[in-house]
């Protein structure tokens, strides 16, 4: 993995051909609210869950279940963080 722009853009090296890569770019928003499109952390976690579920169907393993559960916990934590942000914004609006 190579960091192009920390927190935003990454090169993920292919497994066999290390000279080739996949680009992973996350959505960003500047100070003025302008959005530059990309994916979300949640979307990447959904991909990883799907991948490990598929692997586990072929070769069941307790550690796969642990990975899946931890990835799902991470998704829930991100959802909780988002809901907290929405609540705080609503509270600030109500108190203005």
Coordinates of C-alpha atoms in Angstrom, one line a residue:
X1 CA 0.0 0.0 0.0
X2 CA 1.2 3.5 -0.9
X3 CA -0.3 6.6 0.6
X4 CA -0.8 9.3 -2.1
X5 CA -2.8 11.7 0.1
X6 CA -3.2 10.5 3.7
X7 CA -6.9 9.8 4.6
X8 CA -8.0 10.4 1.0
X9 CA -6.1 8.4 -1.7
X10 CA -4.2 5.2 -1.7
X11 CA -2.5 2.8 -4.2
X12 CA -3.2 -0.8 -3.3
X13 CA -0.7 -3.1 -5.0
X14 CA -1.9 -6.2 -6.8
X15 CA -1.0 -9.5 -5.2
X16 CA 0.9 -11.1 -8.2
X17 CA 2.0 -8.1 -10.3
X18 CA 3.4 -5.6 -7.7
X19 CA 3.9 -3.1 -10.5
X20 CA 0.2 -2.8 -11.0
X21 CA -2.2 -1.4 -8.5
X22 CA -5.8 -0.4 -7.7
X23 CA -6.6 3.1 -6.7
X24 CA -8.7 3.8 -3.6
X25 CA -10.0 7.3 -3.2
X26 CA -12.3 8.5 -0.5
X27 CA -14.9 11.3 -0.7
X28 CA -13.7 14.7 0.6
X29 CA -15.3 18.0 1.4
X30 CA -13.3 21.2 1.5
X31 CA -13.9 24.1 3.9
X32 CA -16.5 25.7 1.6
X33 CA -18.4 22.4 1.5
X34 CA -17.4 21.5 -2.1
X35 CA -17.4 17.7 -2.4
X36 CA -14.9 15.8 -4.4
X37 CA -16.4 12.4 -5.1
X38 CA -15.0 9.1 -3.9
X39 CA -16.0 6.2 -1.8
X40 CA -16.7 6.0 1.9
X41 CA -15.1 4.0 4.7
X42 CA -18.5 2.3 5.2
X43 CA -18.5 1.1 1.6
X44 CA -15.0 -0.3 1.9
X45 CA -16.1 -2.2 5.1
X46 CA -19.1 -3.6 3.2
X47 CA -16.7 -4.9 0.5
X48 CA -14.4 -6.5 3.1
X49 CA -17.4 -8.1 4.9
X50 CA -18.6 -9.5 1.6
X51 CA -15.1 -10.8 0.8
X52 CA -14.6 -12.6 4.1
X53 CA -18.1 -14.1 4.0
X54 CA -17.3 -15.5 0.5
X55 CA -14.0 -16.9 1.8
X56 CA -15.7 -18.4 4.8
X57 CA -18.3 -20.2 2.7
X58 CA -15.4 -21.9 0.9
X59 CA -13.3 -22.6 3.9
X60 CA -15.2 -22.0 7.2
X61 CA -12.9 -20.8 10.0
X62 CA -13.6 -19.3 13.4
X63 CA -11.2 -16.5 12.7
X64 CA -13.2 -15.5 9.6
X65 CA -16.3 -15.1 11.9
X66 CA -14.2 -12.9 14.3
X67 CA -13.1 -10.7 11.3
X68 CA -16.7 -10.4 10.1
X69 CA -18.0 -9.5 13.6
X70 CA -15.2 -6.9 14.1
X71 CA -15.9 -5.4 10.7
X72 CA -19.6 -5.2 11.5
X73 CA -18.7 -3.6 14.8
X74 CA -16.6 -1.0 13.0
X75 CA -19.6 -0.2 10.7
X76 CA -21.8 0.2 13.7
X77 CA -19.3 2.6 15.3
X78 CA -19.2 4.7 12.2
X79 CA -23.0 4.8 12.1
X80 CA -23.1 5.8 15.8
X81 CA -20.5 8.6 15.1
X82 CA -22.6 9.9 12.2
X83 CA -25.8 9.9 14.3
X84 CA -24.0 11.7 17.1
X85 CA -22.8 14.4 14.6
X86 CA -26.4 14.8 13.3
X87 CA -27.7 15.1 16.9
X88 CA -25.1 17.7 17.8
X89 CA -25.9 19.7 14.7
X90 CA -29.6 19.6 15.4
X91 CA -29.0 20.7 19.1
X92 CA -26.8 23.6 17.9
X93 CA -29.5 24.6 15.4
X94 CA -32.2 24.4 18.1
X95 CA -30.2 26.5 20.5
X96 CA -29.4 29.2 17.9

